[in-house]
JSON list of C-alpha atoms and ligand atoms in Angstrom, two decimals:
[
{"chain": "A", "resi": 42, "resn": "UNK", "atom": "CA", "xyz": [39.28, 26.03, -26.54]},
{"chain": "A", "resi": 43, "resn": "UNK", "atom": "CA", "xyz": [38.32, 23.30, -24.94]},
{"chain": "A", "resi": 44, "resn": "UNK", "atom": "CA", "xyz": [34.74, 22.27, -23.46]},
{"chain": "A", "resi": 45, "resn": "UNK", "atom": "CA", "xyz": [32.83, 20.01, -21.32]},
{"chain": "A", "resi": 46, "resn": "UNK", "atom": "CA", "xyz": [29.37, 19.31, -21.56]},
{"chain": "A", "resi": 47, "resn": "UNK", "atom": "CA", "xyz": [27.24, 18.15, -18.36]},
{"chain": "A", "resi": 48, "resn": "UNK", "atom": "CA", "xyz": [23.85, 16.74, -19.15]},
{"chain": "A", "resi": 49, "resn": "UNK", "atom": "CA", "xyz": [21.39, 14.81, -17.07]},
{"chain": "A", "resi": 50, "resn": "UNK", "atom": "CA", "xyz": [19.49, 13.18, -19.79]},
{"chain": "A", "resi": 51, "resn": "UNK", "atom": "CA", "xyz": [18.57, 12.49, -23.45]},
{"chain": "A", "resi": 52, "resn": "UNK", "atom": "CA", "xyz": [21.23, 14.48, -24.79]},
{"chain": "A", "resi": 53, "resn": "UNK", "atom": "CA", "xyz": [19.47, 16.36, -27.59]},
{"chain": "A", "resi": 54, "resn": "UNK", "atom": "CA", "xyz": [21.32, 19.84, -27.49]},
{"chain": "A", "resi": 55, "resn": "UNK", "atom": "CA", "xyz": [24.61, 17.37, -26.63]},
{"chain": "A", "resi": 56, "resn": "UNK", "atom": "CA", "xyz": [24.17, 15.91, -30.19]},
{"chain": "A", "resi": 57, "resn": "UNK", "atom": "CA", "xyz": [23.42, 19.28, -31.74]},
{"chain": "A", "resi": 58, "resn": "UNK", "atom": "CA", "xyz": [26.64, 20.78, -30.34]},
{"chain": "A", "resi": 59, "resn": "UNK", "atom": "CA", "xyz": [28.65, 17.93, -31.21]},
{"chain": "A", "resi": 60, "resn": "UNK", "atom": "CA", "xyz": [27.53, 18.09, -35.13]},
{"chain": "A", "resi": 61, "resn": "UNK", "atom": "CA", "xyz": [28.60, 21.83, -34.75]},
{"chain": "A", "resi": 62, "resn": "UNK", "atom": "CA", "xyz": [31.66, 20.93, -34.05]},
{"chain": "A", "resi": 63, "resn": "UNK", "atom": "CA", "xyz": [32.29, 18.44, -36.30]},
{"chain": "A", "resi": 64, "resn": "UNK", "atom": "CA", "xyz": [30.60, 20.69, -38.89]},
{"chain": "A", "resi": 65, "resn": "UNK", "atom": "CA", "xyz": [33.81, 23.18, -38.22]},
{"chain": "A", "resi": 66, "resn": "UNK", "atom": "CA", "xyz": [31.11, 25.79, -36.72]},
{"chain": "A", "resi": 67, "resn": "UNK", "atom": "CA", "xyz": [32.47, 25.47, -33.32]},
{"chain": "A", "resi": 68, "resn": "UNK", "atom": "CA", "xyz": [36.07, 26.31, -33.05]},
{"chain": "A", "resi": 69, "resn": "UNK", "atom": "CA", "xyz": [36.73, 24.12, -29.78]},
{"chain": "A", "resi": 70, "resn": "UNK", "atom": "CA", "xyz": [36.45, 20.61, -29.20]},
{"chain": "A", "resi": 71, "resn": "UNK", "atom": "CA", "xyz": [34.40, 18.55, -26.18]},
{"chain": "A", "resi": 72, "resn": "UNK", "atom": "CA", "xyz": [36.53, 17.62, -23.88]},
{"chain": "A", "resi": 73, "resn": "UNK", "atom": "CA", "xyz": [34.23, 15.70, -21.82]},
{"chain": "A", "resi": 74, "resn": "UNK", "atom": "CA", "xyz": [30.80, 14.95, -21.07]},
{"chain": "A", "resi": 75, "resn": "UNK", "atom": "CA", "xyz": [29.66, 14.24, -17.40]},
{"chain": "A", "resi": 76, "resn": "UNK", "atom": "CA", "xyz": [26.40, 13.15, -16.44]},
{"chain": "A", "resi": 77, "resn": "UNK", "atom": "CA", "xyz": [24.79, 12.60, -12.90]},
{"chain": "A", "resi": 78, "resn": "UNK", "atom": "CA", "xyz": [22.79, 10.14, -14.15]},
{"chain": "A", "resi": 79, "resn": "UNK", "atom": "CA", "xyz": [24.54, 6.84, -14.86]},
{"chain": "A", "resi": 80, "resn": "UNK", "atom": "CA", "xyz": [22.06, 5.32, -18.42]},
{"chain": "A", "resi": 81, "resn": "UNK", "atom": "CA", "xyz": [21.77, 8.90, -19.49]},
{"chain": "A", "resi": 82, "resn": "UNK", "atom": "CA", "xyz": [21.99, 8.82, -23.12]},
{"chain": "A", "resi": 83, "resn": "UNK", "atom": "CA", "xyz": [23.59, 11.70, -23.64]},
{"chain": "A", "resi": 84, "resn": "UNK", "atom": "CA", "xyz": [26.89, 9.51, -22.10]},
{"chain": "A", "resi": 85, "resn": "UNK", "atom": "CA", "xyz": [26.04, 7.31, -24.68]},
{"chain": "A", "resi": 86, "resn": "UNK", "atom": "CA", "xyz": [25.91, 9.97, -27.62]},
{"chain": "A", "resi": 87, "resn": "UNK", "atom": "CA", "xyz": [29.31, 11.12, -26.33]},
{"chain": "A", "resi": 88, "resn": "UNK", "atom": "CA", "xyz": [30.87, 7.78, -26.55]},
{"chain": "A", "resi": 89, "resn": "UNK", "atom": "CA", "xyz": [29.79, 7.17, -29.92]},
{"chain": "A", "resi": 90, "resn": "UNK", "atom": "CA", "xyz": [31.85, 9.94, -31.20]},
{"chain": "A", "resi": 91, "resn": "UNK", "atom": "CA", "xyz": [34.95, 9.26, -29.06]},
{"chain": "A", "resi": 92, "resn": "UNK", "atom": "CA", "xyz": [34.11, 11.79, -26.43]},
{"chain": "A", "resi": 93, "resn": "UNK", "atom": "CA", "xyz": [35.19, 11.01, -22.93]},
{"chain": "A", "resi": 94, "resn": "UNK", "atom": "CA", "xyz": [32.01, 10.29, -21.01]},
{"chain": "A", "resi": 95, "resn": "UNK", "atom": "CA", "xyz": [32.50, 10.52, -16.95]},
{"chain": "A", "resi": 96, "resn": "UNK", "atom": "CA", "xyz": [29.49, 9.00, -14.97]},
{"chain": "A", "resi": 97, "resn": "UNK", "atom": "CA", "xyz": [29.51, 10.80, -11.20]},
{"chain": "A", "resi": 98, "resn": "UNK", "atom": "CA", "xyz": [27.32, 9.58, -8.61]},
{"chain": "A", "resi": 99, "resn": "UNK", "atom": "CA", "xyz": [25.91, 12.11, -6.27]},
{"chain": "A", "resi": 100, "resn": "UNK", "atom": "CA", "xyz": [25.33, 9.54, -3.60]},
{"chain": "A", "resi": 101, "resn": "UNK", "atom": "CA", "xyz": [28.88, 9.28, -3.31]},
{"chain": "A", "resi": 102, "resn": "UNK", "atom": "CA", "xyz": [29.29, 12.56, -1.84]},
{"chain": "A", "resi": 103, "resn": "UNK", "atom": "CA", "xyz": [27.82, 14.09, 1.63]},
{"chain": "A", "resi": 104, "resn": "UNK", "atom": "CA", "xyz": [26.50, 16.78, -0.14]},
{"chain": "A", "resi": 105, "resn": "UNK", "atom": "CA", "xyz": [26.40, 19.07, -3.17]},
{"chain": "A", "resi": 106, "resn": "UNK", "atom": "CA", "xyz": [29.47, 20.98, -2.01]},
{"chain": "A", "resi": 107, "resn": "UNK", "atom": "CA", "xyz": [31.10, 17.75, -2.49]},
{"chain": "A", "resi": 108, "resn": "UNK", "atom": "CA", "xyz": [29.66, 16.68, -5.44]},
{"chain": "A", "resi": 109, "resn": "UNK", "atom": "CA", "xyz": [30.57, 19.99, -6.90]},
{"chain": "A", "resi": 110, "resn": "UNK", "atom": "CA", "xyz": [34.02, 20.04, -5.88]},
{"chain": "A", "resi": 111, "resn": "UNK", "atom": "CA", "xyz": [34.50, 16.65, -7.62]},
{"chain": "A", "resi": 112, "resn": "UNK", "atom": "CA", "xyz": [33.04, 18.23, -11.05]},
{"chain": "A", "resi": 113, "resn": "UNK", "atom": "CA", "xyz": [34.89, 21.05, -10.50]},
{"chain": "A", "resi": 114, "resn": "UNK", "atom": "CA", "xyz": [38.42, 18.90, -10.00]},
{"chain": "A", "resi": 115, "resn": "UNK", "atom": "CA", "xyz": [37.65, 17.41, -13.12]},
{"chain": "A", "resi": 116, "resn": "UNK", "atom": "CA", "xyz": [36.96, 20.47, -15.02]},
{"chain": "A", "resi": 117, "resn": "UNK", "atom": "CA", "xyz": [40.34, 22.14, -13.85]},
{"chain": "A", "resi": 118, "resn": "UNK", "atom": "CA", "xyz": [42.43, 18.86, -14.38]},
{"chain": "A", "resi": 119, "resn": "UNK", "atom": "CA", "xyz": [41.12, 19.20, -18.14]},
{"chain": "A", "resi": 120, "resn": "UNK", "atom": "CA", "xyz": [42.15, 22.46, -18.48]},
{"chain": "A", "resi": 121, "resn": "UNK", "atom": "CA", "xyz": [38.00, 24.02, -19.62]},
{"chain": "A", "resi": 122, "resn": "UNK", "atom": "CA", "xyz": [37.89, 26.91, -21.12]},
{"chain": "A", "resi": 123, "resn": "UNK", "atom": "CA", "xyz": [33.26, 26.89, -21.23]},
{"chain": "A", "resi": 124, "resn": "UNK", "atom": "CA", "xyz": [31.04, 24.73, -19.28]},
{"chain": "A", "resi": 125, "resn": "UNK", "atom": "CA", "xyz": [28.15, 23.22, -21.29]},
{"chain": "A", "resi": 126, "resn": "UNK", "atom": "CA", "xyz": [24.76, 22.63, -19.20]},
{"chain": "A", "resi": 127, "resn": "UNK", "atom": "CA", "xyz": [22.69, 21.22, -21.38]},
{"chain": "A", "resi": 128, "resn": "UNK", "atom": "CA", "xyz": [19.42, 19.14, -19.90]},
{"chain": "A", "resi": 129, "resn": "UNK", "atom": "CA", "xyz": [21.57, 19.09, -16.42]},
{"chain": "A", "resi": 130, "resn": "UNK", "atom": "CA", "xyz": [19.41, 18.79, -13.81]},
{"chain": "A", "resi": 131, "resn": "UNK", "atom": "CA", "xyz": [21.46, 19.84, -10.94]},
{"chain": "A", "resi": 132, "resn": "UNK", "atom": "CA", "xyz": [21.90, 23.40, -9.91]},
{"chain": "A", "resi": 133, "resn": "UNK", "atom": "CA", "xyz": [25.32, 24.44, -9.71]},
{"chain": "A", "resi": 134, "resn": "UNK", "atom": "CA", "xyz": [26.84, 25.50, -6.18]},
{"chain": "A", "resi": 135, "resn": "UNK", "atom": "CA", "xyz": [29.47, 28.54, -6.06]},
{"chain": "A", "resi": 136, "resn": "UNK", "atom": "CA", "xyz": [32.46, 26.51, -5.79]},
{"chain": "A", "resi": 137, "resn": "UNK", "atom": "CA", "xyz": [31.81, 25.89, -9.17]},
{"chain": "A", "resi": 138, "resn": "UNK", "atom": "CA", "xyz": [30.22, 29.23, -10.54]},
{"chain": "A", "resi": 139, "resn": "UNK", "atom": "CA", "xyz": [33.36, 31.15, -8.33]},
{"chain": "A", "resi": 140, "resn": "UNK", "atom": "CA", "xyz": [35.59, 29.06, -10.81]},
{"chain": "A", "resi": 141, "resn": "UNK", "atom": "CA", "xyz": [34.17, 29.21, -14.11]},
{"chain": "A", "resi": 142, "resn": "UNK", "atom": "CA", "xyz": [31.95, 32.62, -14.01]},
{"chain": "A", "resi": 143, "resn": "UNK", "atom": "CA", "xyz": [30.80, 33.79, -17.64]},
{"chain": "A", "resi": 144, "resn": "UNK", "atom": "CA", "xyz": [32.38, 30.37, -18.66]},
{"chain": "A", "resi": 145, "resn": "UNK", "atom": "CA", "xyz": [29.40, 28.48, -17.79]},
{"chain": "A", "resi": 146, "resn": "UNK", "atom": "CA", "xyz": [25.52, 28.68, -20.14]},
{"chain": "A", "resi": 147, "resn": "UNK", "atom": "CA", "xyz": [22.73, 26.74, -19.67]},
{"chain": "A", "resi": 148, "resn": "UNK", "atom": "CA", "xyz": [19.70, 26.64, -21.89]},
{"chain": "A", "resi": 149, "resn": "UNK", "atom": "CA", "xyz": [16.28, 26.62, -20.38]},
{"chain": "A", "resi": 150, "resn": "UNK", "atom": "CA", "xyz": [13.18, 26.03, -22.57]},
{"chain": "A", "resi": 151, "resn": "UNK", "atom": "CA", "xyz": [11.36, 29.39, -21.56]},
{"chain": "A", "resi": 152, "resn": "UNK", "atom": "CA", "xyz": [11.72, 33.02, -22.93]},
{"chain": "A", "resi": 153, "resn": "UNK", "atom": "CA", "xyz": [13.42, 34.13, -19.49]},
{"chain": "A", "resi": 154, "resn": "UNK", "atom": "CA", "xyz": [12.37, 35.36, -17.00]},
{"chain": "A", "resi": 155, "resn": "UNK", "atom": "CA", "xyz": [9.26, 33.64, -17.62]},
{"chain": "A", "resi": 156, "resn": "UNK", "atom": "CA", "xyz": [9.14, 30.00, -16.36]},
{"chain": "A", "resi": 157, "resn": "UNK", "atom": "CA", "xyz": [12.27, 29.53, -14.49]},
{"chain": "A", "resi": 158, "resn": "UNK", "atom": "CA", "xyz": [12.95, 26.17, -12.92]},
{"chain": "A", "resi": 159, "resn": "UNK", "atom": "CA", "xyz": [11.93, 22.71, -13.34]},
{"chain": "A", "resi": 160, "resn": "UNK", "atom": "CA", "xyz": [9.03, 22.28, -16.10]},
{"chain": "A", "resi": 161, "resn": "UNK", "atom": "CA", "xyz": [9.56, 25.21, -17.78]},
{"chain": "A", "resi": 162, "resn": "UNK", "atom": "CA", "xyz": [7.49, 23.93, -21.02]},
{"chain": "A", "resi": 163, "resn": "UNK", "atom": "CA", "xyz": [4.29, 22.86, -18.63]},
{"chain": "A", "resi": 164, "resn": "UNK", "atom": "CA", "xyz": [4.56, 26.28, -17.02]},
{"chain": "A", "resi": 165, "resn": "UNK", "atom": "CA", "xyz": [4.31, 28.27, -20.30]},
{"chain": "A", "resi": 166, "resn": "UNK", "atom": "CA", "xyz": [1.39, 25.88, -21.38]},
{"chain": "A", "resi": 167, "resn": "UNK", "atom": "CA", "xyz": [-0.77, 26.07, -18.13]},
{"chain": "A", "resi": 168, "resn": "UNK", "atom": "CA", "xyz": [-0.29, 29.97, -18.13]},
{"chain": "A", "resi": 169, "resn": "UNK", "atom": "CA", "xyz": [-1.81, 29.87, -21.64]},
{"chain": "A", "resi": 170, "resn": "UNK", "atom": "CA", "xyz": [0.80, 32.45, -23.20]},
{"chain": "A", "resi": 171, "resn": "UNK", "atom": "CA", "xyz": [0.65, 32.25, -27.62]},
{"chain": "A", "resi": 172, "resn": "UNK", "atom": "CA", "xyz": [4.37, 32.96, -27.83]},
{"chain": "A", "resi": 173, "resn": "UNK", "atom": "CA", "xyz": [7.26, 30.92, -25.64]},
{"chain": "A", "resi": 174, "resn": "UNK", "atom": "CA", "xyz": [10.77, 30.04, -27.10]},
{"chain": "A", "resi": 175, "resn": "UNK", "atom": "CA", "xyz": [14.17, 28.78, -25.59]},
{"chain": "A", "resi": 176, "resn": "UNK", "atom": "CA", "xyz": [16.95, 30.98, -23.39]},
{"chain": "A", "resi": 177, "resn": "UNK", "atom": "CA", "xyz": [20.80, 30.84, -23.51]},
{"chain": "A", "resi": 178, "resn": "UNK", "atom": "CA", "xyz": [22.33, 32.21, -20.48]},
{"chain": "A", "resi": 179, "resn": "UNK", "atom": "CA", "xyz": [25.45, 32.51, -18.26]},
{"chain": "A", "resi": 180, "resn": "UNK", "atom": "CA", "xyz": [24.86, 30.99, -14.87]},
{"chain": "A", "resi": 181, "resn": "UNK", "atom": "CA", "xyz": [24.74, 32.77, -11.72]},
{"chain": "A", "resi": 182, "resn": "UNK", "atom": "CA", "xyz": [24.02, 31.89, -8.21]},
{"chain": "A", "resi": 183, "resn": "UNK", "atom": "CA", "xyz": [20.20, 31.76, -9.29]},
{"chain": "A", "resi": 184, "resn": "UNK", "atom": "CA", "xyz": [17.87, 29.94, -11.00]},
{"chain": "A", "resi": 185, "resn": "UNK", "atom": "CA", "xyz": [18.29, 30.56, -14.24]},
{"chain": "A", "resi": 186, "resn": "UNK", "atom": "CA", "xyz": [18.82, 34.09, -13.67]},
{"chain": "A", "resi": 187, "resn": "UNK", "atom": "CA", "xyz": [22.13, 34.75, -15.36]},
{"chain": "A", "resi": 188, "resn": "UNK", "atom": "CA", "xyz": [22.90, 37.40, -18.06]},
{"chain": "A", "resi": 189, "resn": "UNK", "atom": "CA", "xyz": [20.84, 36.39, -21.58]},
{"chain": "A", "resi": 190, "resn": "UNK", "atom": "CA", "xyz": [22.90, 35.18, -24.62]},
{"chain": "A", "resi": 191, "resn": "UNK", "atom": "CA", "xyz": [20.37, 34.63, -27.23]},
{"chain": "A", "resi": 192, "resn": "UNK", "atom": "CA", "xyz": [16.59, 34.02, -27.49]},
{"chain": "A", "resi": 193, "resn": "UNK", "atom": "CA", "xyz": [14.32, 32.59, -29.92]},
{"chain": "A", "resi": 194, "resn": "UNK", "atom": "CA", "xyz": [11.08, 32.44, -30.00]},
{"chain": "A", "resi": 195, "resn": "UNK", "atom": "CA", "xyz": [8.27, 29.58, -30.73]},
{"chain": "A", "resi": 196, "resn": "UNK", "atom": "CA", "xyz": [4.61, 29.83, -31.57]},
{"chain": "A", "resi": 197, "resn": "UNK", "atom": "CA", "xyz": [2.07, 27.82, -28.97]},
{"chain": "A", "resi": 198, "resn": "UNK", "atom": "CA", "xyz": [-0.41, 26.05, -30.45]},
{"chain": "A", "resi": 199, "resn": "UNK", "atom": "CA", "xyz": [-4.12, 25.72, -29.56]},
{"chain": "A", "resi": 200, "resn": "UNK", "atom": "CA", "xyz": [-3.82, 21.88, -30.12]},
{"chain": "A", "resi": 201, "resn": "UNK", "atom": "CA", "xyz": [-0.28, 21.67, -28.11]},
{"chain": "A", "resi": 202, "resn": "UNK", "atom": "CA", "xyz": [0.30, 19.29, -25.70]},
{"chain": "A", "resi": 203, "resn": "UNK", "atom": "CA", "xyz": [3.94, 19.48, -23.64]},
{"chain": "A", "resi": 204, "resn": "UNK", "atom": "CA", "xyz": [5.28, 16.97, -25.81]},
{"chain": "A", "resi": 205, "resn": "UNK", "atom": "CA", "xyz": [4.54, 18.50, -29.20]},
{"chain": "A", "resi": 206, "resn": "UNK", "atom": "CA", "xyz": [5.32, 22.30, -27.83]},
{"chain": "A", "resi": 207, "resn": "UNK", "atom": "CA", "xyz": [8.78, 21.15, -26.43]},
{"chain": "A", "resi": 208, "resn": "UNK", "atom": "CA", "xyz": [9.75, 19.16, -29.66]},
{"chain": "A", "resi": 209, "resn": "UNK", "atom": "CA", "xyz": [9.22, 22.51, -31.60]},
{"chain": "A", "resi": 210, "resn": "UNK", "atom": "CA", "xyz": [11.38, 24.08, -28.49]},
{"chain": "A", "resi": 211, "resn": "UNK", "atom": "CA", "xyz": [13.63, 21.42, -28.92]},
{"chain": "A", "resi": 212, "resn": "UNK", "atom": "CA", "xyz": [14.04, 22.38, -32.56]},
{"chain": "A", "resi": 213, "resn": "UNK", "atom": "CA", "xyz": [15.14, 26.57, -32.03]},
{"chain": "A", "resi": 214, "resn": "UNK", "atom": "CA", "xyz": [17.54, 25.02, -29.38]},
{"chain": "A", "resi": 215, "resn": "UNK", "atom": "CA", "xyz": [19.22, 23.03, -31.41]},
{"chain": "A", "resi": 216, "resn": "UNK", "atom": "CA", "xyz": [20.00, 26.26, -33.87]},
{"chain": "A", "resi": 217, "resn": "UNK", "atom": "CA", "xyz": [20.61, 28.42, -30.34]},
{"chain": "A", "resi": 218, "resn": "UNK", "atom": "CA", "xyz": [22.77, 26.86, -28.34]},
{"chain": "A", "resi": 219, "resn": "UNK", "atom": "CA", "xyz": [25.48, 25.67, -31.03]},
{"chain": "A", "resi": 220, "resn": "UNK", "atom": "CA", "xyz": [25.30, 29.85, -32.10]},
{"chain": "A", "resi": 221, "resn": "UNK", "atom": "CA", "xyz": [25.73, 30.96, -28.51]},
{"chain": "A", "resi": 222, "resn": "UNK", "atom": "CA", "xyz": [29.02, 28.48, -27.80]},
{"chain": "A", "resi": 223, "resn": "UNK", "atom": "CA", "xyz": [30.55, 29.55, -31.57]},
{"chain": "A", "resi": 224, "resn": "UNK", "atom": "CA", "xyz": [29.90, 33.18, -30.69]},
{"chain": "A", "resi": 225, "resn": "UNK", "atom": "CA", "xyz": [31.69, 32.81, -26.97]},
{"chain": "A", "resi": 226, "resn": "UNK", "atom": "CA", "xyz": [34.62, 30.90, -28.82]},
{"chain": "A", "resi": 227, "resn": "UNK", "atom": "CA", "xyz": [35.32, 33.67, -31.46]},
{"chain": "A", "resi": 228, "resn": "UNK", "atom": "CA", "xyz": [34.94, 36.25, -28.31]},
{"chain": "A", "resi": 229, "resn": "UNK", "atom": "CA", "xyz": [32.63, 37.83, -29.41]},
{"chain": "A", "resi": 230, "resn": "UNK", "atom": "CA", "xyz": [30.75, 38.14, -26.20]},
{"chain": "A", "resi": 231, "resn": "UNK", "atom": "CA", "xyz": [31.30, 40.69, -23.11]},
{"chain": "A", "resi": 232, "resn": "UNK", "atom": "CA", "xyz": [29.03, 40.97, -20.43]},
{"chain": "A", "resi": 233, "resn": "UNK", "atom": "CA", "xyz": [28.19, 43.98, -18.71]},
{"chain": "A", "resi": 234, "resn": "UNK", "atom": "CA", "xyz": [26.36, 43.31, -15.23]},
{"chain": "A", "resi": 235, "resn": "UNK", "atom": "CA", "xyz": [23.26, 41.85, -16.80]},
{"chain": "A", "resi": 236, "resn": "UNK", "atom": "CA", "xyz": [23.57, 42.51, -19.83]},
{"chain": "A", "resi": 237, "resn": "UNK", "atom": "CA", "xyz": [25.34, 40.69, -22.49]},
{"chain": "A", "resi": 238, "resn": "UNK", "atom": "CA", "xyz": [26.45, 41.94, -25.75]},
{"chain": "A", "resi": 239, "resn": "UNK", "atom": "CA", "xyz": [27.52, 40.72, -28.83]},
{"chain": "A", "resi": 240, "resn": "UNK", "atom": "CA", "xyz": [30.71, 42.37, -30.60]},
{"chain": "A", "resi": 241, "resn": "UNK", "atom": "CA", "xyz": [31.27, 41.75, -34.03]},
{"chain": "A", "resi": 242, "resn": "UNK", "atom": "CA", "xyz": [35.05, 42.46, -33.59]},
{"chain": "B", "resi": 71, "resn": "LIG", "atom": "C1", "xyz": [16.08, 21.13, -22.94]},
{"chain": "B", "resi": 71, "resn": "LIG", "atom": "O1", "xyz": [14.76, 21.45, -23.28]},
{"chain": "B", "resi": 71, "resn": "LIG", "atom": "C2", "xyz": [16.72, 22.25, -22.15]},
{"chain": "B", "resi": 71, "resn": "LIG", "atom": "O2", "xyz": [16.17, 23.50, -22.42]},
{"chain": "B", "resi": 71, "resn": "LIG", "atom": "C3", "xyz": [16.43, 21.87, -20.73]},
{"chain": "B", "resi": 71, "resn": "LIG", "atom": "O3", "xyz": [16.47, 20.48, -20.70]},
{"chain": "B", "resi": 71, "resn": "LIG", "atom": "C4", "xyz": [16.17, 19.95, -21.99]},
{"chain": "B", "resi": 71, "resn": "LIG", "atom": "C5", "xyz": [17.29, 19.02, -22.34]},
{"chain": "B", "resi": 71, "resn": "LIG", "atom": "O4", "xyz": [17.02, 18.28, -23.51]},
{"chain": "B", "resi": 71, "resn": "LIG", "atom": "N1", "xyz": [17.38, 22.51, -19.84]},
{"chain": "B", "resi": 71, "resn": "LIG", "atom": "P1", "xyz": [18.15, 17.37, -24.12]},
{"chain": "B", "resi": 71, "resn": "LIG", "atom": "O5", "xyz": [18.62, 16.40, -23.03]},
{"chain": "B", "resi": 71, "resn": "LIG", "atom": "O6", "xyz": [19.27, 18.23, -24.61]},
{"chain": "B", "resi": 71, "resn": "LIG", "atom": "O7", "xyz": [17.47, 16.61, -25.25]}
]
């Protein structure tokens, strides 16, 4: 099975699904990784390991539809079986979602649905919860609203600032999301309207 990866930024969860893979954990391979962003480092991470890295400029486009359309040419003319959001900071339009849905996760650094959106770590924080973690998901129309793969959950800190509470977020999602992608490659998941299970067939 084959995967691409799109990722806006440092590339964190990138890095910890490409040692997966490389580990033999992941039966797939990345494809490609696209970014948005053109010095993302998460291109960079990909190139390092002889991953094709695609740079696509949104400005290029009239508009997200367009932009979208684009990714999603590039998807199909790769033949991807998953689509990997991972730090992408783009939501994804239906001419994409139409294409690929229950082939597309995300991970968002919240116990859904708490915190949805941008600043999901800040959000937590300000609220004062004790307990916050990290979400896989398949992606819907919404924001981050799509049926829940996995959680894990993370401790908060009297003493934590965003930095220090995201770097031990940072830390489940690196076991998470690598677990969520081996269990959709052995097909072991089915969704059922919300909910998604996991078969150990
Ligand atoms: C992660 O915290 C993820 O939950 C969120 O964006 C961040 C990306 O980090 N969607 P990285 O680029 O993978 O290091």
């Amino acid at each position: 099975m084959d995967m691409a990866v799109l990722a806006s930024g440092y590339g964190s969860n990138l890095q910890a699904i490409i040692d997966a893979v490389e580990r033999g954990e992941i039966k797939g391979r990345i494809k490609t990784v696209i970014s948005d962003v053109k010095d993302a480092y998460a291109l960079e991470r990909a190139r390092h390991h002889n991953i094709e890295a695609i740079y696509i400029n949104p400005r290029d486009y009239p508009g997200r539809k367009a932009f979208d359309e684009a990714i999603a040419a590039l998807l199909e003319e790769r033949g991807i079986d998953l689509v990997i959001l991972a730090g992408y900071m783009r939501l994804v339009s239906p001419v994409i979602i139409d294409k690929y849905r229950g082939k597309i996760m995300n991970i968002h650094p919240s116990l859904l649905p708490a915190f949805p959106g941008l600043e999901g770590v800040k959000q937590a924080l300000d609220y004062g919860v004790k307990v916050s973690g990290c979400t896989v998901h398949f992606v819907d129309e919404g924001l981050d609203t799509g049926p829940i793969i996995l959680q894990e959950a993370v401790p908060v800190y009297d003493d934590d600032t965003v930095e220090s509470l995201h770097e031990r977020i940072h830390q489940a999602e690196h076991r998470l999301y690598p677990q969520a992608i081996r269990l959709f490659m052995e097909g072991k998941l089915r969704i059922e309207g919300r909910r998604c299970f996991r078969d150990e067939n």
